[in-house]
Amino acid sequence: MPVDLRRFIRDVPDFPKKGIVFKDITPLLGDRAALREALALLSRHFEGRGISKVVGIESRGYIFAPAIALSLGAGFVPVRKPGKLPYKTASEEYALEYGTDRLEIHVDALQAGEKVLIVDDLLATGGTASAARRLVEKLGGQVVGSGFLVELKFLDGRSRLAGIEVVSLIEY
Amino acid sequence: MPVDLRRFIRDVPDFPKKGIVFKDITPLLGDRAALREALALLSRHFEGRGISKVVGIESRGYIFAPAIALSLGAGFVPVRKPGKLPYKTASEEYALEYGTDRLEIHVDALQAGEKVLIVDDLLATGGTASAARRLVEKLGGQVVGSGFLVELKFLDGRSRLAGIEVVSLIEY
């Protein structure tokens, strides 16, 4: 019987600030059956697509991307906040509620033509996933899909990922 | 034939500051065979010990801990920097080169008596792993081992993890 993943998401009111109800995924991560189910569902969806790299966005994307890479027989590529990657990087800016931030990728993280899956815990406005996509494309990679544990539908992040498949396991 | 993991570690001089040679693990992560081998070696070593939770230390510990948890049939527990975990936390301080920092864990991340494996990418002075151990013990968990991809032997982090098994795949 499939695991009801939604049951393992905890609402935490007023985090990170007053008025926000935070979707806490840690009860899901801590449950062996729910963790296994979530990783299996995301992996299975992208099997047989020739994906050779799975990109995880710092830091919660790292929780899912390497295990999915292992399952797909792909390598794992970290996308990080500025100044964290030690080697030469490419960089992309994205909008925050107030101001902007940047994400970086190592310039040799993938070869031109490689098929890439982008993974994160949460699809909200799509700003970070979209920046990660531009980073992959800058290196000549082809983003074939993106996978998320949770999607906040009302923020319509999908519209910023036009042309690539978007899979999420739990929608709000 | 086993993969020579050391071959996938890249020396980056003067990172994060002048005079430091940084051990860059991203070439290993990006190679599907090396990634699989590293995760398999760490997992296999801790099979059959009754481990029910694998703790990963933010953020590079997240790259390894969930895949190892999956392999061991355990849940994954994140240990994070202050203010990042949304629910009630326990906190432990550790020493930096100059000053101190803190790590946090959710107070309900594990039950008293659970057997726990701590995972991170790098064992250096052992400060963060030792703080993670104290966090687990605060909640009544029993740390049975710790696993690292890289160990900097000359910093003798093992001496701060006395009483628990320490496994590393690549030593310098």
Coordinates of C-alpha atoms in Angstrom, one line a residue:
Chain A
M1 CA 0.0 0.0 0.0
P2 CA 1.4 3.4 -0.8
V3 CA 2.5 5.6 2.0
D4 CA 0.4 8.8 2.5
L5 CA 3.3 11.3 2.3
R6 CA 1.1 14.3 3.2
R7 CA 0.5 12.9 6.7
F8 CA 4.2 13.4 7.4
I9 CA 4.3 17.1 6.6
R10 CA 4.0 19.3 9.7
D11 CA 2.6 22.8 9.8
V12 CA 4.7 25.2 11.8
P13 CA 3.0 28.5 12.3
D14 CA 4.9 31.8 12.2
F15 CA 8.1 30.4 10.7
P16 CA 10.3 31.9 9.4
K17 CA 8.2 35.0 10.3
K18 CA 4.9 35.9 11.7
G19 CA 1.9 35.0 9.5
I20 CA 3.8 32.3 7.5
V21 CA 2.8 28.7 8.0
F22 CA 5.9 26.6 7.3
K23 CA 5.6 23.2 5.7
D24 CA 8.1 21.1 7.8
I25 CA 9.3 18.1 5.9
T26 CA 11.5 16.6 8.7
P27 CA 8.8 14.2 10.0
L28 CA 8.8 12.7 6.5
L29 CA 12.6 12.5 6.3
G30 CA 12.8 10.8 9.7
D31 CA 10.3 8.0 8.8
R32 CA 12.1 5.2 6.9
A33 CA 9.1 4.2 4.9
A34 CA 8.1 7.7 3.9
L35 CA 11.7 8.6 3.0
R36 CA 11.9 5.5 0.9
E37 CA 8.6 6.1 -0.8
A38 CA 9.4 9.8 -1.6
L39 CA 12.8 8.9 -3.1
A40 CA 11.4 6.0 -5.1
L41 CA 8.5 8.0 -6.5
L42 CA 10.8 10.8 -7.8
S43 CA 13.3 8.4 -9.1
R44 CA 10.8 6.1 -10.9
H45 CA 9.2 9.0 -12.6
F46 CA 12.5 10.0 -14.4
E47 CA 13.8 6.5 -15.2
G48 CA 14.7 5.7 -18.8
R49 CA 15.2 9.3 -19.9
G50 CA 18.9 9.1 -20.3
I51 CA 19.6 11.5 -17.3
S52 CA 23.3 11.5 -16.5
K53 CA 23.4 14.3 -13.9
V54 CA 21.0 15.2 -11.1
V55 CA 21.4 18.8 -9.8
G56 CA 20.5 19.5 -6.2
I57 CA 20.0 23.0 -4.9
E58 CA 21.6 23.9 -1.6
S59 CA 20.8 22.9 1.0
R60 CA 17.6 20.9 1.2
G61 CA 17.8 19.8 -2.4
Y62 CA 20.9 17.9 -1.3
I63 CA 18.7 15.6 0.8
F64 CA 17.0 14.2 -2.3
A65 CA 19.2 14.7 -5.3
P66 CA 22.1 12.3 -4.6
A67 CA 19.8 9.4 -3.7
I68 CA 17.9 9.9 -6.9
A69 CA 21.1 10.2 -8.9
L70 CA 22.2 6.8 -7.4
S71 CA 18.9 5.3 -8.3
L72 CA 19.1 6.7 -11.9
G73 CA 22.7 5.7 -12.4
A74 CA 23.6 9.4 -12.7
G75 CA 26.1 11.7 -11.0
F76 CA 25.2 14.5 -8.5
V77 CA 25.9 18.2 -9.1
P78 CA 25.6 20.7 -6.3
V79 CA 24.2 24.2 -7.0
R80 CA 25.3 26.5 -4.2
K81 CA 25.1 30.0 -2.7
P82 CA 27.8 32.4 -3.8
G83 CA 31.4 31.8 -2.6
K84 CA 30.8 28.2 -1.4
L85 CA 32.1 26.3 -4.5
P86 CA 35.9 26.1 -4.5
Y87 CA 36.6 25.8 -8.3
K88 CA 35.7 28.1 -11.2
T89 CA 31.9 28.8 -11.3
A90 CA 29.2 30.2 -13.5
S91 CA 26.6 32.3 -11.7
E92 CA 22.9 33.3 -12.1
E93 CA 20.9 35.9 -10.2
Y94 CA 17.3 35.4 -9.0
A95 CA 14.7 37.6 -7.4
L96 CA 13.8 37.4 -3.7
E97 CA 10.8 39.1 -2.0
Y98 CA 13.2 42.0 -1.4
G99 CA 16.3 42.2 -3.6
T100 CA 18.2 39.5 -5.3
D101 CA 20.4 36.5 -4.6
R102 CA 22.7 34.3 -6.7
L103 CA 23.4 30.6 -7.3
E104 CA 26.6 29.1 -8.6
I105 CA 27.7 25.9 -10.4
H106 CA 31.2 24.6 -11.2
V107 CA 31.9 25.3 -14.8
D108 CA 33.1 21.7 -15.3
A109 CA 30.1 20.1 -13.5
L110 CA 28.6 18.7 -16.7
Q111 CA 29.4 18.3 -20.4
A112 CA 27.5 20.0 -23.2
G113 CA 24.6 17.8 -24.3
E114 CA 24.2 15.9 -20.9
K115 CA 20.6 15.4 -19.8
V116 CA 19.9 16.9 -16.4
L117 CA 17.2 16.6 -13.7
I118 CA 16.9 19.4 -11.2
V119 CA 15.8 18.5 -7.7
D120 CA 14.7 20.6 -4.6
D121 CA 12.5 20.0 -1.6
L122 CA 10.1 22.8 -2.4
L123 CA 8.7 24.5 -5.5
A124 CA 7.4 27.9 -4.5
T125 CA 7.8 30.9 -6.9
G126 CA 10.2 28.8 -9.0
G127 CA 13.0 31.5 -8.7
T128 CA 15.8 29.2 -7.6
A129 CA 14.8 26.2 -9.8
S130 CA 14.7 28.6 -12.8
A131 CA 18.1 30.0 -11.9
A132 CA 19.5 26.4 -11.6
R133 CA 18.0 25.7 -15.0
R134 CA 19.8 28.7 -16.6
L135 CA 23.1 27.6 -14.9
V136 CA 22.7 24.1 -16.5
E137 CA 21.9 25.6 -19.9
K138 CA 24.9 28.0 -19.6
L139 CA 27.1 24.9 -19.5
G140 CA 25.3 23.4 -22.5
G141 CA 23.3 20.9 -20.5
Q142 CA 19.7 20.0 -21.4
V143 CA 17.2 20.1 -18.4
V144 CA 14.7 17.4 -19.1
G145 CA 12.8 17.6 -15.8
S146 CA 12.5 18.9 -12.3
G147 CA 11.3 17.1 -9.2
F148 CA 10.1 18.5 -5.8
L149 CA 8.8 16.9 -2.7
V150 CA 6.3 19.8 -2.0
E151 CA 4.7 22.3 -4.4
L152 CA 2.9 25.5 -3.4
K153 CA 0.5 25.6 -6.3
F154 CA -0.9 29.1 -5.5
L155 CA 2.6 30.6 -6.2
D156 CA 2.6 29.1 -9.7
G157 CA 6.2 28.3 -9.9
R158 CA 5.5 25.9 -12.8
S159 CA 5.0 28.9 -15.1
R160 CA 8.7 29.8 -14.6
L161 CA 9.7 26.3 -15.7
A162 CA 8.0 26.3 -19.0
G163 CA 9.3 23.6 -21.4
I164 CA 10.5 21.2 -18.8
E165 CA 8.5 18.5 -17.0
V166 CA 7.7 19.4 -13.4
V167 CA 6.9 16.6 -10.9
S168 CA 5.9 17.2 -7.2
L169 CA 4.7 14.6 -4.7
I170 CA 2.6 16.8 -2.4
E171 CA 0.6 19.9 -3.5
Y172 CA -0.8 22.7 -1.4
Chain B
M1 CA 37.3 -3.7 -9.5
P2 CA 36.9 -1.1 -6.8
V3 CA 36.9 2.6 -7.8
D4 CA 39.9 4.6 -6.7
L5 CA 38.0 7.3 -4.9
R6 CA 41.1 9.4 -4.2
R7 CA 41.5 10.0 -7.9
F8 CA 38.2 12.0 -7.9
I9 CA 39.3 14.5 -5.2
R10 CA 40.6 17.8 -6.6
D11 CA 43.1 20.1 -4.8
V12 CA 42.0 23.7 -5.1
P13 CA 44.7 26.0 -3.8
D14 CA 44.0 29.2 -1.7
F15 CA 40.4 28.3 -0.9
P16 CA 38.6 29.4 1.2
K17 CA 41.6 31.6 2.0
K18 CA 45.2 32.0 1.0
G19 CA 47.5 29.2 2.0
I20 CA 44.7 26.6 2.4
V21 CA 44.5 23.7 -0.1
F22 CA 40.9 22.7 -0.3
K23 CA 39.9 19.1 -1.0
D24 CA 37.1 19.5 -3.6
I25 CA 34.8 16.4 -3.6
T26 CA 32.6 17.6 -6.5
P27 CA 34.4 15.5 -9.2
L28 CA 33.7 12.4 -7.1
L29 CA 30.0 13.4 -6.6
G30 CA 29.6 14.0 -10.3
D31 CA 30.9 10.6 -11.4
R32 CA 28.2 8.0 -11.2
A33 CA 30.5 5.1 -10.4
A34 CA 32.5 7.0 -7.7
L35 CA 29.3 8.3 -6.1
R36 CA 27.8 4.8 -6.0
E37 CA 31.0 3.3 -4.6
A38 CA 31.3 5.9 -1.8
L39 CA 27.7 5.5 -0.7
A40 CA 27.9 1.7 -0.9
L41 CA 31.1 1.6 1.2
L42 CA 29.8 3.8 3.9
S43 CA 26.4 2.0 4.0
R44 CA 27.9 -1.6 4.0
H45 CA 30.2 -0.8 6.9
F46 CA 27.2 0.0 9.2
E47 CA 24.8 -2.7 8.1
G48 CA 23.3 -5.0 10.7
R49 CA 23.9 -2.6 13.6
G50 CA 20.3 -1.8 14.2
I51 CA 20.8 1.8 13.1
S52 CA 17.3 3.5 12.8
K53 CA 18.4 7.1 12.2
V54 CA 21.2 8.6 10.1
V55 CA 22.1 12.2 11.1
G56 CA 23.5 14.5 8.4
I57 CA 25.3 17.7 9.2
E58 CA 24.3 20.8 7.1
S59 CA 25.0 21.1 4.3
R60 CA 27.4 18.7 2.7
G61 CA 26.5 15.9 5.2
Y62 CA 23.1 16.0 3.5
I63 CA 24.7 14.7 0.3
F64 CA 25.5 11.4 1.9
A65 CA 23.3 10.8 4.9
P66 CA 19.8 10.3 3.2
A67 CA 21.1 7.8 0.6
I68 CA 22.9 5.8 3.4
A69 CA 19.7 6.0 5.5
L70 CA 17.8 4.6 2.6
S71 CA 20.3 1.8 2.2
L72 CA 20.2 0.9 5.9
G73 CA 16.4 1.1 6.2
A74 CA 16.7 4.1 8.5
G75 CA 15.2 7.6 8.7
F76 CA 17.2 10.8 8.0
V77 CA 17.7 13.5 10.6
P78 CA 19.1 16.9 9.6
V79 CA 21.4 18.8 12.0
R80 CA 21.4 22.5 11.0
K81 CA 22.8 25.9 11.7
P82 CA 20.9 28.1 14.2
G83 CA 17.5 29.4 13.2
K84 CA 17.0 27.1 10.2
L85 CA 14.9 24.3 11.8
P86 CA 11.3 25.4 12.1
Y87 CA 10.1 23.3 15.1
K88 CA 11.4 23.2 18.8
T89 CA 15.2 22.5 18.8
A90 CA 18.0 21.5 21.1
S91 CA 21.3 23.3 20.5
E92 CA 25.0 22.7 21.1
E93 CA 27.9 25.0 20.8
Y94 CA 31.2 24.2 19.1
A95 CA 34.6 26.0 18.7
L96 CA 35.7 27.6 15.5
E97 CA 39.2 28.8 14.8
Y98 CA 38.0 32.2 16.1
G99 CA 34.9 32.2 18.2
T100 CA 32.1 29.6 18.4
D101 CA 29.1 28.5 16.4
R102 CA 26.0 26.3 17.2
L103 CA 24.2 23.4 15.7
E104 CA 20.6 22.5 16.2
I105 CA 18.4 19.4 16.0
H106 CA 14.6 19.0 16.3
V107 CA 13.7 17.8 19.8
D108 CA 11.4 15.1 18.4
A109 CA 13.9 14.0 15.7
L110 CA 14.5 10.7 17.4
Q111 CA 13.3 8.6 20.3
A112 CA 15.4 7.7 23.4
G113 CA 17.3 4.5 22.8
E114 CA 17.5 4.8 19.0
K115 CA 20.8 3.8 17.4
V116 CA 22.2 6.6 15.3
L117 CA 24.9 7.0 12.7
I118 CA 26.4 10.5 12.1
V119 CA 27.5 11.4 8.6
D120 CA 29.4 14.3 7.1
D121 CA 31.6 14.9 4.1
L122 CA 34.7 15.8 6.0
L123 CA 36.3 14.9 9.4
A124 CA 38.7 17.8 10.3
T125 CA 39.0 18.9 13.9
G126 CA 35.9 16.9 14.8
G127 CA 34.1 19.9 16.3
T128 CA 30.9 19.7 14.4
A129 CA 30.6 15.9 14.5
S130 CA 31.2 16.0 18.3
A131 CA 28.5 18.7 18.6
A132 CA 26.1 16.5 16.6
R133 CA 26.9 13.6 18.9
R134 CA 26.0 15.6 22.0
L135 CA 22.8 16.7 20.3
V136 CA 21.8 13.0 19.7
E137 CA 22.8 12.1 23.2
K138 CA 20.7 15.0 24.6
L139 CA 17.6 13.4 23.0
G140 CA 18.6 10.0 24.5
G141 CA 19.9 8.5 21.3
Q142 CA 22.9 6.2 21.1
V143 CA 25.5 7.2 18.6
V144 CA 27.0 3.9 17.3
G145 CA 29.2 5.3 14.6
S146 CA 30.2 8.1 12.3
G147 CA 31.1 8.1 8.6
F148 CA 33.0 10.5 6.5
L149 CA 34.1 10.7 2.9
V150 CA 37.4 12.5 3.7
E151 CA 39.5 12.6 6.9
L152 CA 42.3 15.1 7.6
K153 CA 44.3 12.8 9.9
F154 CA 46.7 15.5 11.0
L155 CA 43.9 17.3 12.7
D156 CA 43.1 14.3 14.8
G157 CA 39.3 14.7 14.8
R158 CA 39.0 11.1 16.0
S159 CA 40.3 11.9 19.4
R160 CA 37.1 14.1 19.9
L161 CA 34.9 11.1 18.9
A162 CA 36.2 8.7 21.5
G163 CA 33.9 5.7 22.2
I164 CA 32.2 5.7 18.8
E165 CA 33.4 4.0 15.6
V166 CA 34.8 6.4 13.0
V167 CA 35.0 5.4 9.4
S168 CA 36.5 7.5 6.6
L169 CA 37.0 6.5 2.9
I170 CA 39.9 8.8 2.0
E171 CA 42.6 9.9 4.4
Y172 CA 45.1 12.8 4.1

